[in-house]
XYZ file of C-alpha atoms in Angstrom:
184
model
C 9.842 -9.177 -30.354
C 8.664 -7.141 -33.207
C 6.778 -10.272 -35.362
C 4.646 -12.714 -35.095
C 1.797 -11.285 -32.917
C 4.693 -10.713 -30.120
C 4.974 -7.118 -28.779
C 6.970 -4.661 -30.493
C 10.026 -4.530 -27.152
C 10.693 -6.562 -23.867
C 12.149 -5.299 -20.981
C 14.948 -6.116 -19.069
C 12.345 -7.055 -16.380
C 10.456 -8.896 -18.824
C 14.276 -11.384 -19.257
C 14.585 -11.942 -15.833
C 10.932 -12.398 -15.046
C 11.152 -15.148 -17.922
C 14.546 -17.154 -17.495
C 13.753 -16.728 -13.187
C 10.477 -18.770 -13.670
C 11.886 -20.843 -16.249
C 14.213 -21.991 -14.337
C 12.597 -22.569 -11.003
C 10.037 -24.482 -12.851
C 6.109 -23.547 -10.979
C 2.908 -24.617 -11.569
C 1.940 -20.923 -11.249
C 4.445 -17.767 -11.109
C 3.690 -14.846 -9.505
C 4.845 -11.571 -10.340
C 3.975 -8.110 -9.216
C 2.557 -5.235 -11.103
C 3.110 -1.623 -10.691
C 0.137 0.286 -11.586
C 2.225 3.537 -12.263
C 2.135 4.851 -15.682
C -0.672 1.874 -16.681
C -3.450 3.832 -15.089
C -4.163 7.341 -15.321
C -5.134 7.290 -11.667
C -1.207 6.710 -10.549
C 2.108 8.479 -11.523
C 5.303 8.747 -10.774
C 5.100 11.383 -8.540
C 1.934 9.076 -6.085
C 3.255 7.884 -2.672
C 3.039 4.401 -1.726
C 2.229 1.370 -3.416
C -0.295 0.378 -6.250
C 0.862 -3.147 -7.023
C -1.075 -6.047 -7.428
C 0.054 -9.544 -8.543
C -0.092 -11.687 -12.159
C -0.053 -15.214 -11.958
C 1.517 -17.212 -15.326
C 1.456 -20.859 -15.684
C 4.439 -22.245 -17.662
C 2.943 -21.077 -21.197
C 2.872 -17.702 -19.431
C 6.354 -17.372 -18.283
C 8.577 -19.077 -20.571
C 8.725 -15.988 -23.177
C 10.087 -12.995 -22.388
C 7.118 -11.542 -25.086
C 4.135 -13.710 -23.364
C 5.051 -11.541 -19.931
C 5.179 -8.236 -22.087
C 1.815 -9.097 -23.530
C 0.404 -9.734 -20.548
C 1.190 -6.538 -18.999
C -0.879 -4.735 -21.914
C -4.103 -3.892 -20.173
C -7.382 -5.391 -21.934
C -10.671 -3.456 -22.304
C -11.820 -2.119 -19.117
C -7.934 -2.095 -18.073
C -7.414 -5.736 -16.954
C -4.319 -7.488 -17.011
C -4.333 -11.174 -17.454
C -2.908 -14.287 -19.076
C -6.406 -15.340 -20.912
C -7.391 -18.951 -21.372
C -5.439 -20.472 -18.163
C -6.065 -22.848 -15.457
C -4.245 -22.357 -12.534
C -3.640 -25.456 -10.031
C -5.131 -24.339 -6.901
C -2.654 -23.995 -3.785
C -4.311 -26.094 -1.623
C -3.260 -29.131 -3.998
C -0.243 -28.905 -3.234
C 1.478 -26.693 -6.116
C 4.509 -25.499 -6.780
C 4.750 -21.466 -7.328
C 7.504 -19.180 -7.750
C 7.327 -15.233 -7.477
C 9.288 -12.567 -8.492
C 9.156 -8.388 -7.555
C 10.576 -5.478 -9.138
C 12.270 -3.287 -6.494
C 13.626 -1.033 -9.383
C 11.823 2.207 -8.523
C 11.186 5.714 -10.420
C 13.197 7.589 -7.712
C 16.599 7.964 -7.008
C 18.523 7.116 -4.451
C 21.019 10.171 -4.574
C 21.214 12.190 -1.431
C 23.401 15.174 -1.737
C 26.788 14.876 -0.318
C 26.793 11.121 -0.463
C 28.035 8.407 -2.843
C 25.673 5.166 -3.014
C 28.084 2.125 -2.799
C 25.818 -0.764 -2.260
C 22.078 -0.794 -1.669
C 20.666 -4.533 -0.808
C 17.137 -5.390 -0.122
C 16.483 -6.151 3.711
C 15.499 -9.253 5.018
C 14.827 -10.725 8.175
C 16.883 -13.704 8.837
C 18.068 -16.668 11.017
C 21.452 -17.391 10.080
C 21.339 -20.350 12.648
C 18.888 -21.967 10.702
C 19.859 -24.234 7.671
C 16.843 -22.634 5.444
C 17.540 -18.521 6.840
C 14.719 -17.285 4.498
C 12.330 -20.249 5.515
C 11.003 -19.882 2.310
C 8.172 -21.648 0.519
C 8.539 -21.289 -3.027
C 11.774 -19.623 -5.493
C 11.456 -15.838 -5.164
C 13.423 -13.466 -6.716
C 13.580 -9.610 -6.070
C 15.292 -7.320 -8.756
C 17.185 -3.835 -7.394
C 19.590 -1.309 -8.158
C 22.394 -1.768 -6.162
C 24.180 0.712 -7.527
C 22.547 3.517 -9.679
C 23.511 2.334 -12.920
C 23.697 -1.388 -12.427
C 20.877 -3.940 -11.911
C 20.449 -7.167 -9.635
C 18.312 -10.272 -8.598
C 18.206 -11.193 -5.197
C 17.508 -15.109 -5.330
C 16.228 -17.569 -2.629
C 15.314 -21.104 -3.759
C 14.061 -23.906 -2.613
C 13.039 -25.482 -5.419
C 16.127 -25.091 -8.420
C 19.555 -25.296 -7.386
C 21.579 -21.881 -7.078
C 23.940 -22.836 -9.915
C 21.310 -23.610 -12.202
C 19.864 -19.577 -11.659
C 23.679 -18.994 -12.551
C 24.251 -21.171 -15.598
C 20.288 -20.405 -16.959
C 19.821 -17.097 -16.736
C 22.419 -15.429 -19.393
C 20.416 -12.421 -18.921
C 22.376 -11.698 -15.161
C 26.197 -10.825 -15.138
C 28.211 -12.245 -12.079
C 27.795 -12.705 -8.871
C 27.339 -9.376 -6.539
C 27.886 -11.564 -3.870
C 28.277 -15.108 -2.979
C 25.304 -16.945 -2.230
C 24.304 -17.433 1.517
C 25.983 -20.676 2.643
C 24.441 -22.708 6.190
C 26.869 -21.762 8.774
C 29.040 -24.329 9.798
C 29.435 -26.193 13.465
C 32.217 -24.281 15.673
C 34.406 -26.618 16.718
């Protein structure tokens, strides 16, 4: 950051955005947006949801400053990775998506102390693929107020690769979600 044409700061968002795709590998990543704080129409303080989505082929995603740019609205306030060709997915592409559940509220409610907040999921544990998902996804949280965490599902990069390529995460919150076993 800071030369070469590259934005003055990343995020920690803009790390884990970066080494998730890089490691799962798509033809085009998907990542959401929150319009909050880049358009005068939404604040903090708005209700509900004003997200939309970016998509990033692999020139896109694999720096941390190429997401950072991206998110810097061009004239007439559009957000884009110029000059890219996305495959489209009826051929058969491989995409990956990430979303920020890190919000501008707290959590706090008086009286109480947080000790574990975990995005919710419906889920077959019966079923070898729970998530039946169709691409790597990621969701970062706050599962505590001061730490942060990525929720992964793959089907595409193994679990311990996330682990090993991804220096921006710590440990494991929890053990990854195994198939359950036959009972005997």
């Amino acid at each position: 950051p800071g030369g070469g044409g590259g934005p003055p700061w990343v995020s920690t968002n803009d790390l884990v955005t970066s080494q998730f795709a890089s490691v799962s590998q798509p033809d085009t990543f998907m990542g959401t947006i929150n319009y909050r704080g880049r358009d005068a129409t939404f604040s903090d303080l708005d209700a509900g949801n004003y997200e939309n989505v970016m998509l990033f082929d692999k020139t896109g995603y694999t720096a941390p400053g190429t997401i950072r740019k991206s998110l810097t609205p061009k004239e007439g306030g559009v957000f884009e990775q110029p000059g890219v060709k996305y495959k489209g997915f009826w051929s058969k592409a491989r995409i990956g998506f990430i979303s920020s559940w890190v919000f501008p509220c707290s959590l706090q409610i008086e009286g109480c102390t947080q000790t574990l907040h975990l995005p919710i999921m419906k889920l077959d544990p019966k079923d070898p693929n729970p998530l039946k998902t169709p691409c790597d996804f990621s969701i970062v949280f706050r599962p505590l107020p001061d730490k942060l965490a990525v929720l992964v599902a793959n089907k595409y990069a193994p679990m311990d690769k996330y682990q090993k390529d991804m220096p921006v995460l710590g440990g494991l919150v929890m053990p990854a979600a195994q198939p359950p076993t036959a009972a005997g």
